[in-house]
Amino acid sequence: MRTRLRRHARRIKVIVYQETLFDYKEHLYTFLGAFLGIGLIGLLNRYRLPASDAPLLIGSFGASSVLIYGVINSPLAQPRNLIGGHVLSALIGVMMYRLFPQEQWLAGALAVSLSIVMMQITKTLHPPGGATALIAIIGSAQLKALGYWYVLVPVLSGVLILLVVAMLVNNLTPTRHYPANKHWYRFWQRKY
């Protein structure tokens, strides 16, 4: 019994030690990627759109940045999930807003829950996609006025900018490789 407890204690020490290691290079590239991705979208928003237009920068992009710059090997951070999850969720969010414009609670609940299920069905699960669907319901008047354009601008355009930056920054070092599957764009050959 004692040896088993000691063995478990040793395993716990190793796990805690490995989880608390500080890899400054890894953190530097995470910072660089997130800063460039979000910063580029913000700059485009500031200098390319009049002040009255809808913003290109939406909250769910921050959560996507955590995944695609900080946890690059996660299946949830891969390009297919990033693009598919956001676009599908944006489309569902706009549909629910159009169906239930006066019932924000119902439209929001349906948008998030349907987005999750559709991402599961299409194997494009990306948690920030739920926020993208909800933003279509609770966003500003300018965002709601975009209608189905919300799917293209800001969602698809912003996601593509984040993806390009992730592919550049995450492959600068020999220790970081993104995406995990170099043939991610062959969505018709998805194997699970």
CSV table of C-alpha atoms in Angstrom, one decimal:
chain,number,residue,atom,x,y,z
A,1,MET,CA,0.0,0.0,0.0
A,2,ARG,CA,2.8,2.4,0.9
A,3,THR,CA,4.8,1.7,-2.3
A,4,ARG,CA,1.6,2.3,-4.3
A,5,LEU,CA,1.1,5.7,-2.6
A,6,ARG,CA,4.7,6.6,-3.1
A,7,ARG,CA,4.5,5.7,-6.7
A,8,HIS,CA,1.3,7.9,-7.1
A,9,ALA,CA,3.0,10.7,-5.3
A,10,ARG,CA,6.0,10.5,-7.6
A,11,ARG,CA,3.7,10.6,-10.7
A,12,ILE,CA,1.9,13.6,-9.3
A,13,LYS,CA,5.2,15.4,-8.7
A,14,VAL,CA,6.3,14.7,-12.3
A,15,ILE,CA,3.0,15.9,-13.7
A,16,VAL,CA,3.0,19.1,-11.6
A,17,TYR,CA,6.6,19.8,-12.5
A,18,GLN,CA,6.0,19.3,-16.3
A,19,GLU,CA,2.9,21.5,-16.2
A,20,THR,CA,4.6,24.3,-14.4
A,21,LEU,CA,7.7,24.5,-16.6
A,22,PHE,CA,8.2,28.0,-18.1
A,23,ASP,CA,9.2,27.9,-21.7
A,24,TYR,CA,9.8,31.5,-22.6
A,25,LYS,CA,10.2,30.8,-26.4
A,26,GLU,CA,6.9,29.0,-26.5
A,27,HIS,CA,5.2,31.9,-24.7
A,28,LEU,CA,6.9,34.4,-26.9
A,29,TYR,CA,5.5,32.8,-30.1
A,30,THR,CA,2.1,32.5,-28.5
A,31,PHE,CA,2.2,36.3,-27.6
A,32,LEU,CA,3.6,37.2,-31.1
A,33,GLY,CA,0.9,35.2,-32.9
A,34,ALA,CA,-2.0,36.5,-30.8
A,35,PHE,CA,-0.7,40.1,-31.0
A,36,LEU,CA,-0.3,40.0,-34.8
A,37,GLY,CA,-3.5,38.2,-35.5
A,38,ILE,CA,-5.8,40.3,-33.3
A,39,GLY,CA,-3.8,43.5,-34.1
A,40,LEU,CA,-4.1,43.0,-37.8
A,41,ILE,CA,-7.8,42.6,-37.6
A,42,GLY,CA,-8.1,45.7,-35.4
A,43,LEU,CA,-6.0,47.8,-37.7
A,44,LEU,CA,-8.1,46.8,-40.7
A,45,ASN,CA,-11.2,47.6,-38.7
A,46,ARG,CA,-9.8,51.0,-37.8
A,47,TYR,CA,-8.4,52.1,-41.1
A,48,ARG,CA,-10.6,50.4,-43.7
A,49,LEU,CA,-14.1,50.8,-42.2
A,50,PRO,CA,-15.9,54.0,-41.5
A,51,ALA,CA,-16.7,54.6,-37.8
A,52,SER,CA,-20.4,53.7,-38.4
A,53,ASP,CA,-19.7,50.3,-39.9
A,54,ALA,CA,-19.8,47.0,-37.9
A,55,PRO,CA,-16.5,46.0,-36.3
A,56,LEU,CA,-14.3,43.3,-37.8
A,57,LEU,CA,-13.1,42.4,-34.4
A,58,ILE,CA,-15.5,40.2,-32.5
A,59,GLY,CA,-15.1,38.6,-29.0
A,60,SER,CA,-14.9,35.0,-30.1
A,61,PHE,CA,-11.7,35.8,-32.0
A,62,GLY,CA,-9.9,36.2,-28.7
A,63,ALA,CA,-11.0,32.7,-27.6
A,64,SER,CA,-9.9,31.3,-31.0
A,65,SER,CA,-6.5,33.0,-30.5
A,66,VAL,CA,-6.0,31.1,-27.3
A,67,LEU,CA,-6.5,27.8,-29.2
A,68,ILE,CA,-4.6,28.5,-32.4
A,69,TYR,CA,-1.6,30.3,-30.9
A,70,GLY,CA,-1.5,28.8,-27.4
A,71,VAL,CA,-2.7,25.2,-27.8
A,72,ILE,CA,-1.7,24.6,-31.4
A,73,ASN,CA,-1.8,20.7,-31.3
A,74,SER,CA,-5.3,20.5,-30.0
A,75,PRO,CA,-7.8,19.1,-32.5
A,76,LEU,CA,-10.1,22.0,-31.6
A,77,ALA,CA,-7.4,24.4,-32.9
A,78,GLN,CA,-6.9,22.9,-36.3
A,79,PRO,CA,-7.8,25.0,-39.4
A,80,ARG,CA,-10.8,22.9,-40.4
A,81,ASN,CA,-12.3,23.3,-37.0
A,82,LEU,CA,-11.4,27.0,-36.8
A,83,ILE,CA,-13.0,27.9,-40.2
A,84,GLY,CA,-15.8,25.4,-40.1
A,85,GLY,CA,-16.8,26.1,-36.5
A,86,HIS,CA,-17.0,29.9,-36.9
A,87,VAL,CA,-18.7,30.0,-40.3
A,88,LEU,CA,-21.2,27.3,-39.5
A,89,SER,CA,-22.0,28.9,-36.1
A,90,ALA,CA,-22.3,32.4,-37.7
A,91,LEU,CA,-24.7,31.1,-40.3
A,92,ILE,CA,-26.9,29.4,-37.6
A,93,GLY,CA,-26.7,32.5,-35.4
A,94,VAL,CA,-28.0,34.8,-38.2
A,95,MET,CA,-30.7,32.2,-39.1
A,96,MET,CA,-31.9,32.1,-35.5
A,97,TYR,CA,-31.9,35.9,-35.2
A,98,ARG,CA,-34.0,36.1,-38.4
A,99,LEU,CA,-36.4,33.5,-37.1
A,100,PHE,CA,-36.9,35.0,-33.6
A,101,PRO,CA,-35.9,38.7,-33.7
A,102,GLN,CA,-38.1,39.6,-30.8
A,103,GLU,CA,-37.2,36.6,-28.6
A,104,GLN,CA,-33.5,37.1,-27.9
A,105,TRP,CA,-33.3,34.5,-25.2
A,106,LEU,CA,-34.8,31.8,-27.5
A,107,ALA,CA,-32.7,32.8,-30.5
A,108,GLY,CA,-29.6,32.8,-28.4
A,109,ALA,CA,-30.3,29.4,-26.8
A,110,LEU,CA,-31.2,27.8,-30.1
A,111,ALA,CA,-28.2,29.4,-31.9
A,112,VAL,CA,-25.6,28.1,-29.4
A,113,SER,CA,-27.1,24.7,-28.9
A,114,LEU,CA,-27.7,24.1,-32.7
A,115,SER,CA,-24.2,25.3,-33.4
A,116,ILE,CA,-22.6,22.9,-31.0
A,117,VAL,CA,-24.6,20.0,-32.5
A,118,MET,CA,-23.8,21.0,-36.1
A,119,MET,CA,-20.1,21.3,-35.3
A,120,GLN,CA,-20.2,17.9,-33.8
A,121,ILE,CA,-22.0,16.4,-36.8
A,122,THR,CA,-19.6,18.0,-39.2
A,123,LYS,CA,-16.5,17.3,-37.0
A,124,THR,CA,-15.6,21.0,-36.9
A,125,LEU,CA,-16.0,21.5,-33.1
A,126,HIS,CA,-14.4,24.8,-32.2
A,127,PRO,CA,-15.6,26.2,-28.8
A,128,PRO,CA,-15.4,29.9,-29.8
A,129,GLY,CA,-18.0,29.1,-32.5
A,130,GLY,CA,-20.7,29.1,-29.8
A,131,ALA,CA,-19.7,32.7,-29.0
A,132,THR,CA,-19.8,33.6,-32.7
A,133,ALA,CA,-23.4,32.3,-32.9
A,134,LEU,CA,-24.4,34.2,-29.8
A,135,ILE,CA,-22.8,37.4,-31.0
A,136,ALA,CA,-25.1,37.3,-34.1
A,137,ILE,CA,-28.0,37.5,-31.7
A,138,ILE,CA,-26.7,39.9,-29.0
A,139,GLY,CA,-24.3,42.0,-31.0
A,140,SER,CA,-24.6,45.6,-31.9
A,141,ALA,CA,-27.3,47.0,-34.2
A,142,GLN,CA,-24.7,47.3,-36.9
A,143,LEU,CA,-23.7,43.6,-36.6
A,144,LYS,CA,-27.4,42.6,-36.7
A,145,ALA,CA,-28.0,44.8,-39.7
A,146,LEU,CA,-25.4,42.8,-41.7
A,147,GLY,CA,-27.6,39.8,-41.8
A,148,TYR,CA,-25.9,37.0,-43.7
A,149,TRP,CA,-23.0,39.2,-44.5
A,150,TYR,CA,-22.0,38.7,-40.9
A,151,VAL,CA,-20.9,35.2,-42.0
A,152,LEU,CA,-18.4,36.7,-44.5
A,153,VAL,CA,-17.4,39.9,-42.8
A,154,PRO,CA,-16.4,39.9,-40.0
A,155,VAL,CA,-16.4,36.1,-39.3
A,156,LEU,CA,-14.8,34.4,-42.4
A,157,SER,CA,-12.5,37.3,-43.2
A,158,GLY,CA,-11.3,37.5,-39.5
A,159,VAL,CA,-10.9,33.8,-39.2
A,160,LEU,CA,-8.8,33.7,-42.4
A,161,ILE,CA,-6.5,36.4,-41.1
A,162,LEU,CA,-6.1,34.6,-37.8
A,163,LEU,CA,-5.3,31.4,-39.7
A,164,VAL,CA,-2.7,32.9,-42.0
A,165,VAL,CA,-0.9,34.5,-39.0
A,166,ALA,CA,-1.1,31.2,-37.2
A,167,MET,CA,0.4,29.3,-40.1
A,168,LEU,CA,3.3,31.8,-40.3
A,169,VAL,CA,4.1,32.3,-36.6
A,170,ASN,CA,3.5,28.7,-35.5
A,171,ASN,CA,6.0,27.4,-38.0
A,172,LEU,CA,8.8,29.8,-37.3
A,173,THR,CA,10.6,27.3,-35.0
A,174,PRO,CA,11.4,23.7,-35.4
A,175,THR,CA,9.4,22.8,-32.2
A,176,ARG,CA,6.1,24.3,-33.3
A,177,HIS,CA,4.1,22.8,-36.2
A,178,TYR,CA,0.7,24.1,-37.3
A,179,PRO,CA,-1.5,22.6,-38.6
A,180,ALA,CA,-1.1,19.1,-37.4
A,181,ASN,CA,-2.4,17.7,-40.7
A,182,LYS,CA,-0.6,19.4,-43.6
A,183,HIS,CA,-3.5,18.4,-45.9
A,184,TRP,CA,-6.2,20.0,-43.7
A,185,TYR,CA,-7.8,21.7,-46.7
A,186,ARG,CA,-8.9,18.3,-48.1
A,187,PHE,CA,-12.1,18.3,-46.1
A,188,TRP,CA,-13.6,15.6,-48.2
A,189,GLN,CA,-11.0,13.1,-47.0
A,190,ARG,CA,-11.6,13.6,-43.3
A,191,LYS,CA,-10.9,10.5,-41.3
A,192,TYR,CA,-11.9,9.9,-37.7
